[in-house]
Amino acid sequence: MDKKTVGLSGTLKENTAPKSFNKNPIKGTKFTIAISSAKGGVGKSTFAMNFALALKSLNYKVGILDADIYGPSLPKMMNIKEKPKSEDGKSLAPIEQYGIQCMSIGFLVDEETPMIWRGPMVTSAIKTFTQKVLWNNLDFIVVDMPPGTGDTQLTFAQEIKVDGVIIVSTPQEIALLDVKRGIRMFDKLKVPILGLVDNMSFFEDDEGKKYNIFGEGGVEKVANKYSKKFLGKVPINIDLRTAADSGQPLFFSNPNHKISKIFSEIAKNIKQSFKT
Amino acid sequence: MDKKTVGLSGTLKENTAPKSFNKNPIKGTKFTIAISSAKGGVGKSTFAMNFALALKSLNYKVGILDADIYGPSLPKMMNIKEKPKSEDGKSLAPIEQYGIQCMSIGFLVDEETPMIWRGPMVTSAIKTFTQKVLWNNLDFIVVDMPPGTGDTQLTFAQEIKVDGVIIVSTPQEIALLDVKRGIRMFDKLKVPILGLVDNMSFFEDDEGKKYNIFGEGGVEKVANKYSKKFLGKVPINIDLRTAADSGQPLFFSNPNHKISKIFSEIAKNIKQSFKT
């Protein structure tokens, strides 16, 4: 049985309509892809770095914006120790490493300094990174988002033209809850979801035996339930972790590694969503 | 050679002194222990639930406050589906499960609803949970903190008497960076650090072979470097994860499991820091 809804008058409708925002692309970039997980610690940053390098290998100009103000990983994962230059005292030049233009709050503070900041300060930092960085003619900027559904996510969704988001998660049920919240948030904020990745999907021991440490198939199920694309599984892997810790992402140090090939496939898949 | 510092006049000193705050215990509780990680996804919530149950097994009255507004895990991990009652429309009664008093933002919203909130809303929710919940005569309240060093951490540090914090981390270098930031934050905010836990420390396959998936010994090294207590290692374990996903924490469903015994040891160790 259909439920009748009482109509709103035109004026009232206008007043209760969702606030609309002017969304601009990040200056100097063509497409913005956000890597999100809602939950932290699922390997999102490792994914972001390797994915960016995989996109670059398809002959795109790529940048990475580390939007995790509280826990920047980019400086360590990309082995960047220098400070960004500012010619005019207002803008910041990104730092190029492995052919990727990079920016992170971690470039501006000592690596062990906590950013003990309330939300508005975070918002202001994100605005600086999206408006004042001299990104140079990028096809893609990959944004490594922080966990949660708070200030950073809202600032991106409301003020920046985000062309798509990749949601990365482990298959653990408790993580999938956060994924569902993330999907709902992006749907609500009208940010297109490019697909879901099952990360730390399984562990393979030295004899080739597989262990589903975090459970099995959960991310794909959520993708199906919400009619989102499933982009594939990335196993939990010591080489991948070691490479991230060493400052040379696996895709850079060993592009022929079986895990690197998975990143290649995902990058090719994502590429199809864009007219470049 | 000593460096001479130029003295500040009395008035100037006063003006530049750190702002001081009135810190009150959470009403109805004796001691507050925060479980923190700075980084998400290191198993902090799983740790918090099992640790709280281990404390309870030492004959304390224990509560858990899930302070992760963006990614509440408590309702699922403790299998709580009911809504908290409010007799007077102002206060909230905690929900008791497995002998533990519990409160989470997840009790108040549908489990898949994202809290798309900016910082000040988060602060307000934390104040409600610490001031308006009718915690009943608890010896310990275990606070499951969100990742980061932002609004929630600042609100706790400035307004609540936190008696100690346990920092949980995986031994991965990139996670340890967040741990160092966390230590600095708590030291700066003068919150005592009870110790560090090396979580998801190693994986043991069916033949008993150990794999240091996330690296080895990192958490203990950081503990030593910063003169903090090292509380021990908790391996990455399928039983522990399955129990968390099922809504019956391992310490509750199988208190004699070898992993449960590790939680017991940590609880006994922590107990010694308190005169109860």
Coordinates of C-alpha atoms in Angstrom, one line a residue:
Chain A
M1 CA 0.0 0.0 0.0
D2 CA 1.3 3.4 -0.9
K3 CA 1.8 5.9 1.9
K4 CA 0.6 9.3 1.0
T5 CA 2.9 12.1 1.8
V6 CA 1.6 15.5 2.7
G7 CA 2.9 18.1 0.1
L8 CA 5.1 21.0 1.2
S9 CA 4.4 24.5 0.0
G10 CA 6.9 25.9 -2.4
T11 CA 8.5 28.3 0.1
L12 CA 8.8 25.6 2.8
K13 CA 10.3 23.2 0.3
E14 CA 12.9 25.8 -0.5
N15 CA 13.7 26.4 3.1
T16 CA 14.1 22.7 3.9
A17 CA 16.0 21.8 0.7
P18 CA 19.5 20.6 1.3
K19 CA 22.0 23.5 1.3
S20 CA 23.8 23.6 -2.0
F21 CA 27.5 24.2 -2.3
N22 CA 29.8 25.5 -5.0
K23 CA 32.1 22.6 -5.8
N24 CA 35.3 23.3 -7.5
P25 CA 38.0 21.0 -8.8
I26 CA 41.3 21.1 -6.9
K27 CA 43.3 23.7 -8.7
G28 CA 45.7 22.3 -11.3
T29 CA 44.0 18.9 -11.4
K30 CA 41.5 17.3 -13.7
F31 CA 40.0 14.4 -11.7
T32 CA 39.9 13.9 -7.9
I33 CA 39.7 10.3 -6.6
A34 CA 39.3 9.9 -2.8
I35 CA 40.5 6.8 -1.1
S36 CA 38.3 6.3 1.9
S37 CA 37.5 3.6 4.5
A38 CA 35.5 5.2 7.2
K39 CA 37.5 2.9 9.5
G40 CA 41.2 3.4 10.0
G41 CA 44.0 0.9 9.9
V42 CA 42.6 -1.1 7.0
G43 CA 45.6 -0.3 4.8
K44 CA 44.1 2.7 3.1
S45 CA 47.3 4.7 2.8
T46 CA 49.3 1.7 1.5
F47 CA 46.5 1.2 -1.0
A48 CA 46.5 4.9 -1.9
M49 CA 50.3 5.1 -2.6
N50 CA 50.4 1.9 -4.7
F51 CA 47.2 2.8 -6.6
A52 CA 48.6 6.3 -7.4
L53 CA 51.8 4.7 -8.8
A54 CA 49.7 2.2 -10.7
L55 CA 47.8 5.1 -12.3
K56 CA 51.0 6.8 -13.1
S57 CA 52.3 3.6 -14.9
L58 CA 49.3 4.1 -17.2
N59 CA 50.9 7.3 -18.4
Y60 CA 48.9 9.8 -16.3
K61 CA 50.2 12.7 -14.3
V62 CA 49.3 11.9 -10.8
G63 CA 49.4 13.6 -7.4
I64 CA 48.7 12.4 -3.9
L65 CA 47.1 14.6 -1.3
D66 CA 47.4 13.2 2.2
A67 CA 44.3 14.5 3.9
D68 CA 44.8 12.7 7.1
I69 CA 45.7 15.6 9.4
Y70 CA 45.9 13.6 12.6
G71 CA 47.9 10.7 11.2
P72 CA 49.8 11.6 8.0
S73 CA 51.5 8.5 6.5
L74 CA 52.7 9.9 3.2
P75 CA 56.0 11.3 4.3
K76 CA 57.2 8.0 5.6
M77 CA 55.6 5.8 2.9
M78 CA 57.0 7.9 0.1
N79 CA 60.3 8.7 2.0
I80 CA 60.0 12.5 1.8
K81 CA 61.9 14.4 4.4
E82 CA 62.1 17.9 2.8
K83 CA 59.8 20.8 3.4
P84 CA 57.7 22.2 0.6
K85 CA 58.8 25.6 -0.9
S86 CA 56.7 28.7 -1.1
E87 CA 57.8 31.3 -3.6
D88 CA 55.3 33.9 -2.6
G89 CA 54.6 33.0 1.1
K90 CA 51.0 32.1 0.2
S91 CA 51.1 29.0 -1.9
L92 CA 52.9 25.7 -1.5
A93 CA 54.8 23.7 -4.1
P94 CA 54.1 20.0 -4.0
I95 CA 57.1 17.7 -3.6
E96 CA 57.7 15.3 -6.4
Q97 CA 58.8 11.7 -5.5
Y98 CA 58.8 8.6 -7.8
G99 CA 57.2 10.8 -10.4
I100 CA 54.2 11.7 -8.2
Q101 CA 53.4 15.2 -6.9
C102 CA 52.8 14.9 -3.1
M103 CA 51.5 17.1 -0.3
S104 CA 51.0 16.2 3.4
I105 CA 50.6 18.0 6.7
G106 CA 53.6 15.8 7.7
F107 CA 55.8 18.0 5.5
L108 CA 55.1 21.0 7.7
V109 CA 55.7 19.5 11.1
D110 CA 58.1 17.2 12.8
E111 CA 57.0 13.6 12.1
E112 CA 56.3 12.8 15.8
T113 CA 54.4 16.1 16.5
P114 CA 50.7 15.4 17.2
M115 CA 48.3 17.9 15.6
I116 CA 46.1 18.4 18.6
W117 CA 43.4 20.3 16.7
R118 CA 39.7 20.7 16.9
G119 CA 37.6 20.4 13.8
P120 CA 37.7 24.0 12.4
M121 CA 41.5 23.9 12.3
V122 CA 41.4 20.7 10.3
T123 CA 38.9 22.2 7.9
S124 CA 41.3 25.2 7.5
A125 CA 44.2 22.9 6.7
I126 CA 42.2 21.0 4.1
K127 CA 41.2 24.2 2.4
T128 CA 44.9 25.2 2.2
F129 CA 45.8 21.9 0.7
T130 CA 43.1 22.1 -1.9
Q131 CA 43.3 25.8 -2.8
K132 CA 46.9 26.9 -2.1
V133 CA 49.0 24.0 -3.4
L134 CA 50.5 24.5 -6.9
W135 CA 49.5 21.1 -8.3
N136 CA 50.9 21.1 -11.8
N137 CA 48.6 19.9 -14.6
L138 CA 47.6 16.6 -13.0
D139 CA 45.3 14.1 -14.7
F140 CA 44.4 12.5 -11.3
I141 CA 44.8 13.6 -7.7
V142 CA 44.5 10.7 -5.3
V143 CA 43.3 11.9 -1.9
D144 CA 44.2 9.7 1.1
M145 CA 41.2 10.4 3.4
P146 CA 41.3 10.1 7.2
P147 CA 39.0 7.6 9.0
G148 CA 35.6 8.8 10.1
T149 CA 32.7 10.8 8.7
G150 CA 33.6 14.2 10.1
D151 CA 35.1 17.5 9.2
T152 CA 37.5 16.4 6.4
Q153 CA 34.9 14.3 4.7
L154 CA 32.3 17.1 4.9
T155 CA 34.7 19.7 3.6
F156 CA 35.6 17.6 0.6
A157 CA 32.0 16.7 -0.1
Q158 CA 30.7 20.2 0.2
E159 CA 33.4 22.3 -1.4
I160 CA 35.4 20.1 -3.7
K161 CA 34.5 18.4 -6.9
V162 CA 35.3 14.8 -6.0
D163 CA 34.9 12.7 -9.1
G164 CA 34.8 9.4 -7.3
V165 CA 35.7 7.6 -4.1
I166 CA 37.2 4.1 -3.7
I167 CA 36.3 2.5 -0.4
V168 CA 38.9 0.2 1.1
S169 CA 38.1 -2.2 3.9
T170 CA 39.2 -5.4 5.5
P171 CA 36.5 -8.1 5.4
Q172 CA 36.0 -8.1 9.1
E173 CA 32.3 -7.6 10.1
I174 CA 33.1 -4.8 12.5
A175 CA 35.0 -3.0 9.7
L176 CA 32.1 -3.5 7.3
L177 CA 29.8 -1.6 9.6
D178 CA 32.0 1.4 9.0
V179 CA 32.0 0.7 5.3
K180 CA 28.2 0.8 5.3
R181 CA 28.2 4.1 7.1
G182 CA 30.8 5.4 4.6
I183 CA 28.6 4.3 1.6
R184 CA 25.6 6.0 3.1
M185 CA 27.6 9.1 3.8
F186 CA 28.9 9.4 0.2
D187 CA 25.5 8.6 -1.2
K188 CA 23.9 11.2 1.0
L189 CA 26.6 13.8 0.0
K190 CA 26.2 12.7 -3.7
V191 CA 29.8 11.7 -4.1
P192 CA 30.0 8.9 -6.7
I193 CA 31.5 5.6 -5.4
L194 CA 33.8 4.0 -7.9
G195 CA 34.0 0.7 -6.1
L196 CA 35.0 -1.3 -3.0
V197 CA 38.3 -3.1 -2.4
D198 CA 38.7 -6.1 -0.1
N199 CA 42.0 -5.3 1.6
M200 CA 44.1 -7.6 3.9
S201 CA 41.8 -10.1 2.3
F202 CA 43.7 -13.2 3.3
F203 CA 47.1 -14.3 4.4
E204 CA 49.1 -16.9 2.6
D205 CA 51.7 -18.8 4.6
D206 CA 55.0 -20.1 3.3
E207 CA 53.4 -23.4 2.2
G208 CA 50.7 -21.5 0.2
K209 CA 48.0 -22.2 2.7
K210 CA 45.5 -19.3 2.9
Y211 CA 44.1 -18.0 6.1
N212 CA 41.0 -15.7 6.2
I213 CA 42.2 -13.8 9.2
F214 CA 39.6 -11.1 8.9
G215 CA 36.8 -13.3 7.5
E216 CA 35.9 -13.9 3.9
G217 CA 33.9 -12.3 1.2
G218 CA 32.4 -9.6 3.4
V219 CA 33.4 -6.6 1.2
E220 CA 32.0 -8.2 -2.0
K221 CA 28.7 -8.9 -0.2
V222 CA 28.4 -5.3 0.9
A223 CA 29.3 -4.1 -2.6
N224 CA 26.5 -6.3 -4.0
K225 CA 24.0 -5.2 -1.4
Y226 CA 24.5 -1.5 -2.1
S227 CA 24.9 -2.1 -5.9
K228 CA 28.5 -0.9 -5.9
K229 CA 31.3 -2.2 -8.1
F230 CA 33.6 -4.7 -6.4
L231 CA 37.2 -3.9 -7.4
G232 CA 39.0 -7.0 -6.1
K233 CA 41.0 -8.4 -3.2
V234 CA 44.4 -7.4 -2.0
P235 CA 45.9 -10.0 0.4
I236 CA 47.7 -9.1 3.6
N237 CA 51.3 -9.4 2.6
I238 CA 54.6 -8.9 4.4
D239 CA 56.4 -7.6 1.2
L240 CA 53.6 -4.9 0.8
R241 CA 53.9 -3.9 4.5
T242 CA 57.7 -3.9 4.4
A243 CA 57.8 -1.8 1.3
A244 CA 55.4 0.8 2.9
D245 CA 57.5 1.0 6.0
S246 CA 60.7 1.4 4.0
G247 CA 59.5 4.4 2.0
Q248 CA 59.4 2.7 -1.3
P249 CA 55.9 1.5 -2.1
L250 CA 55.9 -2.0 -3.6
F251 CA 54.5 -0.9 -6.9
F252 CA 57.6 1.3 -7.2
S253 CA 60.3 -1.0 -5.9
N254 CA 58.8 -4.2 -7.6
P255 CA 56.2 -3.4 -10.3
N256 CA 56.2 -7.1 -11.3
H257 CA 55.3 -8.4 -7.8
K258 CA 52.0 -10.3 -7.9
I259 CA 50.5 -7.7 -5.5
S260 CA 51.7 -4.9 -7.8
K261 CA 49.8 -6.6 -10.6
I262 CA 46.6 -6.4 -8.6
F263 CA 47.1 -2.6 -8.2
S264 CA 47.6 -2.4 -12.0
E265 CA 44.3 -4.2 -12.6
I266 CA 42.4 -1.9 -10.2
A267 CA 44.0 1.2 -11.8
K268 CA 43.0 0.0 -15.3
N269 CA 39.5 -0.7 -14.0
I270 CA 39.2 2.8 -12.5
K271 CA 40.6 4.4 -15.6
Q272 CA 37.5 3.2 -17.5
S273 CA 35.3 5.4 -15.4
F274 CA 37.0 8.5 -16.7
K275 CA 37.3 10.1 -20.0
T276 CA 40.9 11.2 -20.1
Chain B
M1 CA 76.6 24.9 28.6
D2 CA 73.4 26.2 30.1
K3 CA 71.3 28.3 27.9
K4 CA 70.0 31.4 29.6
T5 CA 66.3 32.1 29.2
V6 CA 65.0 35.6 29.4
G7 CA 62.6 35.9 32.3
L8 CA 59.0 36.9 31.6
S9 CA 57.3 39.4 33.8
G10 CA 54.7 38.1 36.2
T11 CA 51.7 39.4 34.2
L12 CA 53.1 38.1 30.9
K13 CA 53.8 34.8 32.5
E14 CA 50.2 34.5 33.6
N15 CA 48.9 35.4 30.1
T16 CA 51.0 32.9 28.4
A17 CA 50.5 30.1 30.9
P18 CA 48.6 27.1 29.5
K19 CA 44.9 27.5 30.1
S20 CA 43.8 25.4 33.1
F21 CA 40.7 23.4 33.2
N22 CA 38.4 21.9 35.8
K23 CA 38.6 18.2 35.5
N24 CA 35.9 16.1 37.0
P25 CA 35.6 12.3 37.2
I26 CA 32.9 10.8 35.1
K27 CA 29.9 10.8 37.4
G28 CA 29.2 7.5 39.1
T29 CA 32.7 6.2 38.4
K30 CA 35.9 6.0 40.4
F31 CA 38.6 5.6 37.8
T32 CA 38.7 6.3 34.1
I33 CA 41.0 4.3 31.9
A34 CA 41.1 5.4 28.2
I35 CA 42.1 2.9 25.5
S36 CA 43.8 4.9 22.8
S37 CA 45.8 4.2 19.7
A38 CA 46.0 7.5 17.7
K39 CA 45.7 5.2 14.7
G40 CA 42.5 3.3 13.9
G41 CA 42.1 -0.4 13.0
V42 CA 44.8 -1.7 15.4
G43 CA 42.3 -3.7 17.3
K44 CA 41.7 -1.1 20.0
S45 CA 37.9 -1.9 20.4
T46 CA 38.5 -5.6 20.6
F47 CA 41.2 -4.9 23.2
A48 CA 38.9 -2.5 25.2
M49 CA 36.0 -5.0 25.4
N50 CA 38.2 -8.0 26.5
F51 CA 40.2 -5.8 28.9
A52 CA 37.0 -4.5 30.5
L53 CA 35.8 -8.1 31.0
A54 CA 39.2 -9.1 32.4
L55 CA 39.0 -6.2 34.9
K56 CA 35.5 -7.4 35.8
S57 CA 36.8 -10.9 36.5
L58 CA 39.0 -9.3 39.2
N59 CA 35.8 -8.4 41.0
Y60 CA 35.5 -4.8 40.0
K61 CA 32.4 -3.0 38.8
V62 CA 33.3 -2.0 35.2
G63 CA 31.7 0.1 32.5
I64 CA 32.6 0.7 28.9
L65 CA 32.1 4.1 27.2
D66 CA 32.4 3.9 23.5
A67 CA 33.7 7.3 22.6
D68 CA 34.1 6.6 18.9
I69 CA 31.3 8.7 17.5
Y70 CA 32.1 8.1 13.9
G71 CA 32.7 4.4 14.2
P72 CA 31.0 2.9 17.2
S73 CA 31.9 -0.8 17.6
L74 CA 30.5 -1.6 21.0
P75 CA 26.9 -2.4 20.0
K76 CA 28.1 -5.2 17.7
M77 CA 31.0 -6.4 19.8
M78 CA 28.8 -6.7 22.9
N79 CA 25.7 -7.7 21.0
I80 CA 23.4 -4.9 22.3
K81 CA 20.4 -4.1 20.2
E82 CA 18.2 -2.2 22.7
K83 CA 17.9 1.5 23.1
P84 CA 18.9 3.1 26.5
K85 CA 16.1 4.3 28.7
S86 CA 15.7 7.8 30.0
E87 CA 13.5 8.2 33.0
D88 CA 13.5 12.0 33.1
G89 CA 14.2 12.8 29.5
K90 CA 17.6 14.3 30.4
S91 CA 19.8 11.4 31.6
L92 CA 20.5 8.1 30.0
A93 CA 20.7 4.7 31.7
P94 CA 23.7 2.5 30.6
I95 CA 22.8 -0.9 29.2
E96 CA 24.2 -3.9 31.1
Q97 CA 25.6 -6.8 29.1
Y98 CA 27.9 -9.6 30.4
G99 CA 27.9 -7.8 33.7
I100 CA 29.4 -4.6 32.2
Q101 CA 27.6 -1.2 32.0
C102 CA 27.8 0.1 28.4
M103 CA 27.1 3.2 26.5
S104 CA 27.6 4.1 22.8
I105 CA 26.3 6.5 20.2
G106 CA 25.5 3.3 18.3
F107 CA 22.6 2.7 20.8
L108 CA 20.9 5.9 19.6
V109 CA 21.1 5.5 15.9
D110 CA 20.6 2.8 13.4
E111 CA 23.8 0.7 13.1
E112 CA 24.4 1.8 9.5
T113 CA 23.7 5.5 9.9
P114 CA 26.8 7.6 9.5
M115 CA 27.3 10.4 12.0
I116 CA 28.2 13.1 9.5
W117 CA 29.2 15.6 12.1
R118 CA 31.6 18.4 12.5
G119 CA 33.8 18.7 15.6
P120 CA 31.5 20.7 17.9
M121 CA 28.7 18.1 17.6
V122 CA 31.2 15.4 18.6
T123 CA 32.3 17.4 21.6
S124 CA 28.7 17.8 22.6
A125 CA 28.0 14.1 22.3
I126 CA 31.0 13.3 24.5
K127 CA 29.8 15.7 27.1
T128 CA 26.5 14.0 27.2
F129 CA 28.1 10.6 27.6
T130 CA 30.3 11.7 30.5
Q131 CA 27.8 14.0 32.3
K132 CA 24.3 12.6 31.6
V133 CA 24.8 8.8 31.8
L134 CA 23.7 7.2 35.0
W135 CA 26.8 5.1 35.5
N136 CA 26.2 3.1 38.7
N137 CA 28.9 3.0 41.2
L138 CA 31.7 1.8 38.9
D139 CA 35.3 1.1 40.0
F140 CA 36.5 1.5 36.5
I141 CA 35.1 3.0 33.3
V142 CA 37.0 1.9 30.2
V143 CA 36.8 4.5 27.4
D144 CA 37.2 3.2 23.9
M145 CA 38.7 6.3 22.2
P146 CA 38.4 7.1 18.5
P147 CA 41.6 7.4 16.4
G148 CA 43.3 10.8 16.0
T149 CA 44.3 13.6 18.2
G150 CA 41.3 15.8 17.8
D151 CA 38.0 16.9 19.5
T152 CA 37.3 13.8 21.5
Q153 CA 40.8 13.5 22.9
L154 CA 40.9 17.2 23.7
T155 CA 37.5 17.1 25.4
F156 CA 38.6 14.2 27.6
A157 CA 42.0 15.7 28.4
Q158 CA 40.6 19.1 29.3
E159 CA 37.4 18.4 31.0
I160 CA 37.6 14.9 32.4
K161 CA 39.8 13.3 35.1
V162 CA 41.4 10.6 33.0
D163 CA 43.4 8.4 35.4
G164 CA 45.4 6.7 32.8
V165 CA 45.6 5.7 29.2
I166 CA 46.6 2.4 27.6
I167 CA 48.0 2.8 24.1
V168 CA 47.3 0.0 21.8
S169 CA 49.2 -0.4 18.5
T170 CA 50.3 -2.9 15.9
P171 CA 54.1 -3.1 15.6
Q172 CA 54.1 -1.7 12.0
E173 CA 56.4 1.3 11.7
I174 CA 53.7 3.5 10.1
A175 CA 51.4 2.8 13.1
L176 CA 54.2 3.5 15.5
L177 CA 54.5 7.0 14.2
D178 CA 50.9 7.5 15.3
V179 CA 51.8 6.0 18.7
K180 CA 54.6 8.5 19.1
R181 CA 52.2 11.3 18.3
G182 CA 49.8 9.9 20.8
I183 CA 52.4 9.7 23.6
R184 CA 53.4 13.3 22.9
M185 CA 49.8 14.4 23.0
F186 CA 49.0 12.7 26.3
D187 CA 52.3 13.9 27.9
K188 CA 51.5 17.4 26.7
L189 CA 47.9 17.2 28.1
K190 CA 49.3 15.7 31.3
V191 CA 47.3 12.4 31.0
P192 CA 49.2 9.6 32.6
I193 CA 50.2 6.7 30.3
L194 CA 49.7 3.3 32.0
G195 CA 51.5 1.5 29.3
L196 CA 51.7 0.2 25.7
V197 CA 50.3 -3.0 24.2
D198 CA 51.7 -4.7 21.1
N199 CA 48.5 -5.8 19.3
M200 CA 48.2 -8.1 16.3
S201 CA 51.7 -8.8 17.3
F202 CA 52.3 -12.0 15.2
F203 CA 50.2 -14.6 13.4
E204 CA 50.7 -18.3 14.2
D205 CA 49.7 -20.8 11.5
D206 CA 48.2 -24.2 12.0
E207 CA 51.7 -25.7 12.3
G208 CA 52.6 -23.3 15.0
K209 CA 54.9 -21.2 12.8
K210 CA 54.9 -17.5 13.7
Y211 CA 54.8 -14.7 11.1
N212 CA 55.6 -11.2 12.1
I213 CA 53.1 -9.8 9.6
F214 CA 53.4 -6.2 10.9
G215 CA 57.0 -6.4 12.0
E216 CA 58.6 -7.2 15.3
G217 CA 59.3 -5.6 18.6
G218 CA 58.4 -2.1 17.5
V219 CA 55.9 -1.2 20.3
E220 CA 58.3 -2.3 23.0
K221 CA 61.1 -0.2 21.5
V222 CA 58.8 2.8 21.5
A223 CA 57.8 2.1 25.1
N224 CA 61.5 2.0 26.1
K225 CA 62.4 5.1 24.2
Y226 CA 59.7 7.1 25.9
S227 CA 60.1 5.4 29.3
K228 CA 56.6 3.9 29.3
K229 CA 55.6 0.5 30.6
F230 CA 55.4 -2.3 28.0
L231 CA 52.2 -4.3 28.9
G232 CA 52.7 -7.2 26.5
K233 CA 51.9 -8.7 23.2
V234 CA 48.5 -9.9 21.9
P235 CA 48.8 -12.0 18.7
I236 CA 46.6 -11.6 15.7
N237 CA 44.1 -14.5 16.1
I238 CA 41.1 -15.8 14.3
D239 CA 39.3 -16.8 17.5
L240 CA 39.7 -13.3 18.9
R241 CA 38.3 -11.7 15.7
T242 CA 35.5 -14.2 15.3
A243 CA 34.4 -13.6 18.9
A244 CA 34.4 -9.9 18.4
D245 CA 32.3 -10.2 15.2
S246 CA 29.9 -12.5 17.0
G247 CA 29.0 -10.2 19.8
Q248 CA 30.6 -12.3 22.5
P249 CA 34.1 -11.1 23.3
L250 CA 36.6 -14.0 23.6
F251 CA 37.2 -13.3 27.3
F252 CA 33.5 -13.8 27.9
S253 CA 32.9 -16.8 25.7
N254 CA 36.2 -18.6 26.5
P255 CA 37.9 -17.2 29.6
N256 CA 40.5 -20.0 29.5
H257 CA 41.6 -19.3 25.9
K258 CA 45.3 -18.6 25.8
I259 CA 44.5 -15.1 24.5
S260 CA 42.1 -14.5 27.3
K261 CA 44.9 -15.2 29.7
I262 CA 46.9 -12.5 28.2
F263 CA 44.1 -10.0 28.9
S264 CA 44.0 -11.3 32.5
E265 CA 47.7 -10.6 32.9
I266 CA 47.3 -7.1 31.5
A267 CA 44.3 -6.4 33.8
K268 CA 46.3 -7.5 36.9
N269 CA 49.2 -5.4 35.8
I270 CA 47.0 -2.3 35.4
K271 CA 45.2 -3.0 38.7
Q272 CA 48.5 -2.4 40.5
S273 CA 48.5 1.2 39.3
F274 CA 45.3 1.9 41.2
K275 CA 44.4 1.9 44.9
T276 CA 41.0 0.3 44.8

